């Protein structure tokens, strides 16, 4: 069974640009969550999608958005990039959420210059 | 939303000693508490989890305890080995709600 796949693995963008990250969950998993990981800040919850609907949202500005497609694949978009957006972005998929194990992807390392 | 605090942020132990990491949570409705291990350059992976209907769970050298009244849970690693060195994250979420919030992580170093 294929694991959670995130693309691209690495990205370098310029301040003010926008970026789209992709996450393909494990087959059969309907819940996809996104996290921002920075040194010292741990895993900060961005949002969670379930059956194409955003079910939960963390405390990030509106520049961070996402969506989920009918095949459960999810994308995350960050507009008007700032230097502080440089981080490892991880997505995690689970069967339904709640008390189901979350499986993480390898992450996308975003560097904003 | 849920707020999870984790202590300590760094922990260094001698091989063979025990390590304890503690977390507190704010949402009394949370009832699922997983622990993830992240080795350097790798993705976080689940090592053990506990649900609110039990107070303790053990898996070989790893155990987790939960005190719902006090809203805290702990990870215990016995007979630590150098390969236990990693960052450990606790998390909490509610049933039927995948709003899983993580603690800030504990960097565990096991010295041989």
Tab-separated table of C-alpha atoms in Angstrom:
chain	number	residue	atom	x	y	z
A	1	UNK	CA	0.000	0.000	0.000
A	2	UNK	CA	1.499	3.338	-1.029
A	3	UNK	CA	2.078	5.847	1.728
A	4	UNK	CA	1.195	9.506	1.840
A	5	UNK	CA	2.875	11.352	-1.008
A	6	UNK	CA	3.677	15.044	-1.002
A	7	UNK	CA	4.919	17.030	-3.957
A	8	UNK	CA	7.156	18.789	-4.512
A	9	UNK	CA	9.733	17.842	-1.873
A	10	UNK	CA	11.521	21.178	-2.049
A	11	UNK	CA	10.505	24.647	-3.173
A	12	UNK	CA	12.224	28.008	-3.249
A	13	UNK	CA	9.991	31.025	-3.737
A	14	UNK	CA	10.342	34.783	-3.558
A	15	UNK	CA	8.490	37.009	-1.143
A	16	UNK	CA	5.100	38.026	-2.517
A	17	UNK	CA	4.716	34.968	-4.709
A	18	UNK	CA	2.188	32.242	-4.141
A	19	UNK	CA	2.712	28.494	-3.881
A	20	UNK	CA	0.632	25.339	-4.140
A	21	UNK	CA	1.566	22.122	-2.378
A	22	UNK	CA	0.017	18.753	-3.077
A	23	UNK	CA	-0.789	15.766	-0.875
A	24	UNK	CA	-1.993	12.350	-2.016
A	25	UNK	CA	-3.350	10.359	0.919
A	26	UNK	CA	-3.244	6.620	1.449
A	27	UNK	CA	-5.894	4.916	-0.659
A	28	UNK	CA	-9.176	4.819	1.236
A	29	UNK	CA	-8.272	7.620	3.615
A	30	UNK	CA	-10.770	10.464	3.529
A	31	UNK	CA	-9.256	12.849	6.048
A	32	UNK	CA	-6.258	15.005	5.175
A	33	UNK	CA	-4.676	17.423	7.636
A	34	UNK	CA	-1.952	19.968	7.011
A	35	UNK	CA	0.721	21.088	9.469
A	36	UNK	CA	3.503	23.644	9.451
A	37	UNK	CA	6.698	22.531	11.178
A	38	UNK	CA	9.360	25.015	12.187
A	39	UNK	CA	12.255	24.598	14.641
A	40	UNK	CA	11.015	25.263	18.140
A	41	UNK	CA	7.350	25.541	17.117
A	42	UNK	CA	6.547	21.900	16.708
A	43	UNK	CA	3.649	20.930	14.476
A	44	UNK	CA	1.217	23.781	13.995
A	45	UNK	CA	-2.201	22.712	12.734
A	46	UNK	CA	-3.320	24.492	9.564
A	47	UNK	CA	-6.548	22.767	8.563
A	48	UNK	CA	-8.223	19.439	7.972
A	49	UNK	CA	-10.329	18.309	5.049
A	50	UNK	CA	-12.811	15.481	5.033
A	51	UNK	CA	-14.927	14.509	2.031
A	52	UNK	CA	-13.973	17.708	0.169
A	53	UNK	CA	-15.026	19.947	3.072
A	54	UNK	CA	-12.818	21.892	5.427
A	55	UNK	CA	-13.817	20.467	8.778
A	56	UNK	CA	-11.291	22.130	11.081
A	57	UNK	CA	-9.069	25.165	10.872
A	58	UNK	CA	-6.094	26.338	12.901
A	59	UNK	CA	-4.982	29.859	13.708
A	60	UNK	CA	-3.311	30.831	10.467
A	61	UNK	CA	-4.061	33.924	8.351
A	62	UNK	CA	-6.306	33.769	5.323
A	63	UNK	CA	-3.256	33.624	3.057
A	64	UNK	CA	-3.213	29.924	3.860
A	65	UNK	CA	-5.963	28.010	2.122
A	66	UNK	CA	-6.623	24.530	0.919
A	67	UNK	CA	-8.987	22.233	-0.839
A	68	UNK	CA	-9.709	18.572	-1.270
A	69	UNK	CA	-10.765	16.777	-4.392
A	70	UNK	CA	-13.210	13.931	-4.834
A	71	UNK	CA	-10.328	11.408	-4.848
A	72	UNK	CA	-9.264	12.788	-1.420
A	73	UNK	CA	-6.104	14.383	-2.802
A	74	UNK	CA	-5.557	17.748	-1.186
A	75	UNK	CA	-3.767	20.946	-2.083
A	76	UNK	CA	-2.586	23.748	0.113
A	77	UNK	CA	-2.046	27.257	-1.195
A	78	UNK	CA	-0.127	30.098	0.371
A	79	UNK	CA	-0.474	33.516	-1.236
A	80	UNK	CA	1.685	36.609	-0.793
A	81	UNK	CA	4.539	34.622	0.693
A	82	UNK	CA	6.479	36.040	3.616
A	83	UNK	CA	9.931	35.086	4.871
A	84	UNK	CA	8.312	33.606	7.978
A	85	UNK	CA	6.434	31.090	5.855
A	86	UNK	CA	9.662	29.172	5.340
A	87	UNK	CA	9.004	25.800	6.950
A	88	UNK	CA	8.413	22.118	6.410
A	89	UNK	CA	4.786	21.543	5.461
A	90	UNK	CA	3.490	18.124	6.378
A	91	UNK	CA	0.236	16.532	5.478
A	92	UNK	CA	-1.270	13.554	7.268
A	93	UNK	CA	-4.046	11.261	6.174
A	94	UNK	CA	-6.321	9.029	8.202
A	95	UNK	CA	-9.348	6.858	7.590
A	96	UNK	CA	-11.931	9.155	9.089
A	97	UNK	CA	-10.243	11.254	11.708
A	98	UNK	CA	-10.839	11.491	15.403
A	99	UNK	CA	-9.416	8.298	16.804
A	100	UNK	CA	-7.750	6.990	13.682
A	101	UNK	CA	-3.975	6.894	13.286
A	102	UNK	CA	-2.635	9.715	11.156
A	103	UNK	CA	0.035	8.820	8.605
A	104	UNK	CA	2.382	11.594	7.592
A	105	UNK	CA	3.945	12.370	4.257
A	106	UNK	CA	7.619	13.264	3.857
A	107	UNK	CA	6.758	16.929	3.709
A	108	UNK	CA	7.492	19.829	1.398
A	109	UNK	CA	10.377	22.062	2.450
A	110	UNK	CA	9.431	25.614	1.459
A	111	UNK	CA	12.071	28.326	1.502
A	112	UNK	CA	11.008	31.928	0.944
A	113	UNK	CA	13.784	34.309	-0.058
B	1	UNK	CA	-9.667	24.930	20.152
B	2	UNK	CA	-7.482	22.406	21.887
B	3	UNK	CA	-4.165	23.534	23.346
B	4	UNK	CA	-1.481	20.967	24.138
B	5	UNK	CA	1.579	21.766	26.219
B	6	UNK	CA	4.562	19.438	26.336
B	7	UNK	CA	7.498	19.257	28.721
B	8	UNK	CA	10.428	19.129	28.724
B	9	UNK	CA	11.530	20.564	25.391
B	10	UNK	CA	14.827	18.687	25.610
B	11	UNK	CA	15.750	15.597	27.574
B	12	UNK	CA	19.099	13.864	27.806
B	13	UNK	CA	19.454	10.470	29.479
B	14	UNK	CA	22.074	7.785	29.778
B	15	UNK	CA	21.519	4.560	27.880
B	16	UNK	CA	19.506	2.172	30.026
B	17	UNK	CA	17.818	4.917	32.033
B	18	UNK	CA	14.139	5.799	31.795
B	19	UNK	CA	12.709	8.858	30.062
B	20	UNK	CA	9.410	10.557	30.852
B	21	UNK	CA	7.689	13.189	28.738
B	22	UNK	CA	4.574	14.953	29.977
B	23	UNK	CA	1.712	16.698	28.190
B	24	UNK	CA	-1.318	18.626	29.317
B	25	UNK	CA	-4.378	19.462	27.258
B	26	UNK	CA	-7.126	22.009	27.615
B	27	UNK	CA	-10.207	20.522	25.942
B	28	UNK	CA	-11.979	18.167	28.328
B	29	UNK	CA	-13.780	16.639	25.324
B	30	UNK	CA	-10.513	15.293	23.902
B	31	UNK	CA	-10.420	11.538	24.098
B	32	UNK	CA	-7.652	10.350	21.789
B	33	UNK	CA	-4.003	10.872	22.689
B	34	UNK	CA	-1.324	9.615	20.288
B	35	UNK	CA	2.435	9.919	20.559
B	36	UNK	CA	4.617	10.358	17.492
B	37	UNK	CA	8.348	9.885	17.065
B	38	UNK	CA	10.228	11.895	14.474
B	39	UNK	CA	13.789	10.924	13.676
B	40	UNK	CA	16.067	13.449	12.031
B	41	UNK	CA	15.003	14.125	8.464
B	42	UNK	CA	12.090	11.709	8.630
B	43	UNK	CA	8.349	11.968	8.947
B	44	UNK	CA	6.579	11.630	12.318
B	45	UNK	CA	5.404	8.086	13.015
B	46	UNK	CA	2.922	6.834	15.573
B	47	UNK	CA	4.532	4.853	18.382
B	48	UNK	CA	1.647	4.452	20.810
B	49	UNK	CA	-1.774	5.906	21.478
B	50	UNK	CA	-4.340	5.852	24.241
B	51	UNK	CA	-8.047	6.459	24.345
B	52	UNK	CA	-9.890	8.034	27.212
B	53	UNK	CA	-11.545	4.827	28.359
B	54	UNK	CA	-8.227	3.477	29.678
B	55	UNK	CA	-5.706	4.910	32.086
B	56	UNK	CA	-2.576	3.133	30.913
B	57	UNK	CA	-1.268	1.296	27.880
B	58	UNK	CA	2.015	-0.497	27.437
B	59	UNK	CA	3.922	-1.761	24.411
B	60	UNK	CA	7.261	-3.367	25.281
B	61	UNK	CA	9.526	-0.558	26.555
B	62	UNK	CA	6.975	2.186	25.909
B	63	UNK	CA	4.006	3.068	28.088
B	64	UNK	CA	1.531	5.907	28.173
B	65	UNK	CA	-0.575	6.992	31.139
B	66	UNK	CA	-3.624	9.229	31.079
B	67	UNK	CA	-5.199	11.237	33.883
B	68	UNK	CA	-8.451	12.666	32.509
B	69	UNK	CA	-9.312	14.502	35.693
B	70	UNK	CA	-6.064	16.441	35.630
B	71	UNK	CA	-6.013	16.538	31.801
B	72	UNK	CA	-2.517	15.248	31.446
B	73	UNK	CA	-0.847	12.257	29.864
B	74	UNK	CA	2.706	10.995	29.856
B	75	UNK	CA	5.039	8.867	27.765
B	76	UNK	CA	7.409	6.539	29.584
B	77	UNK	CA	10.345	4.875	27.849
B	78	UNK	CA	12.270	2.327	29.889
B	79	UNK	CA	15.726	0.875	29.227
B	80	UNK	CA	16.444	3.608	26.704
B	81	UNK	CA	18.680	2.879	23.729
B	82	UNK	CA	20.576	5.253	21.411
B	83	UNK	CA	18.036	4.540	18.646
B	84	UNK	CA	15.353	6.079	20.874
B	85	UNK	CA	17.011	9.454	20.210
B	86	UNK	CA	14.468	11.543	18.290
B	87	UNK	CA	11.855	14.254	18.724
B	88	UNK	CA	8.669	13.024	20.382
B	89	UNK	CA	5.313	14.750	19.928
B	90	UNK	CA	2.166	14.254	21.933
B	91	UNK	CA	-1.223	15.114	20.475
B	92	UNK	CA	-4.883	15.269	21.432
B	93	UNK	CA	-8.123	15.149	19.483
B	94	UNK	CA	-11.821	14.467	19.920
B	95	UNK	CA	-13.836	11.532	18.694
B	96	UNK	CA	-15.177	12.093	15.176
B	97	UNK	CA	-13.128	15.248	14.863
B	98	UNK	CA	-9.675	15.189	13.328
B	99	UNK	CA	-8.689	18.540	14.778
B	100	UNK	CA	-5.523	16.949	16.139
B	101	UNK	CA	-3.307	19.384	18.014
B	102	UNK	CA	0.306	18.618	18.788
B	103	UNK	CA	2.610	19.625	21.571
B	104	UNK	CA	5.803	21.510	20.730
B	105	UNK	CA	7.906	18.354	20.887
B	106	UNK	CA	10.626	16.918	23.120
B	107	UNK	CA	14.078	16.268	21.756
B	108	UNK	CA	15.294	13.120	23.482
B	109	UNK	CA	18.989	12.266	23.385
B	110	UNK	CA	20.134	8.906	24.691
B	111	UNK	CA	23.851	8.885	25.395
B	112	UNK	CA	25.678	5.571	25.014
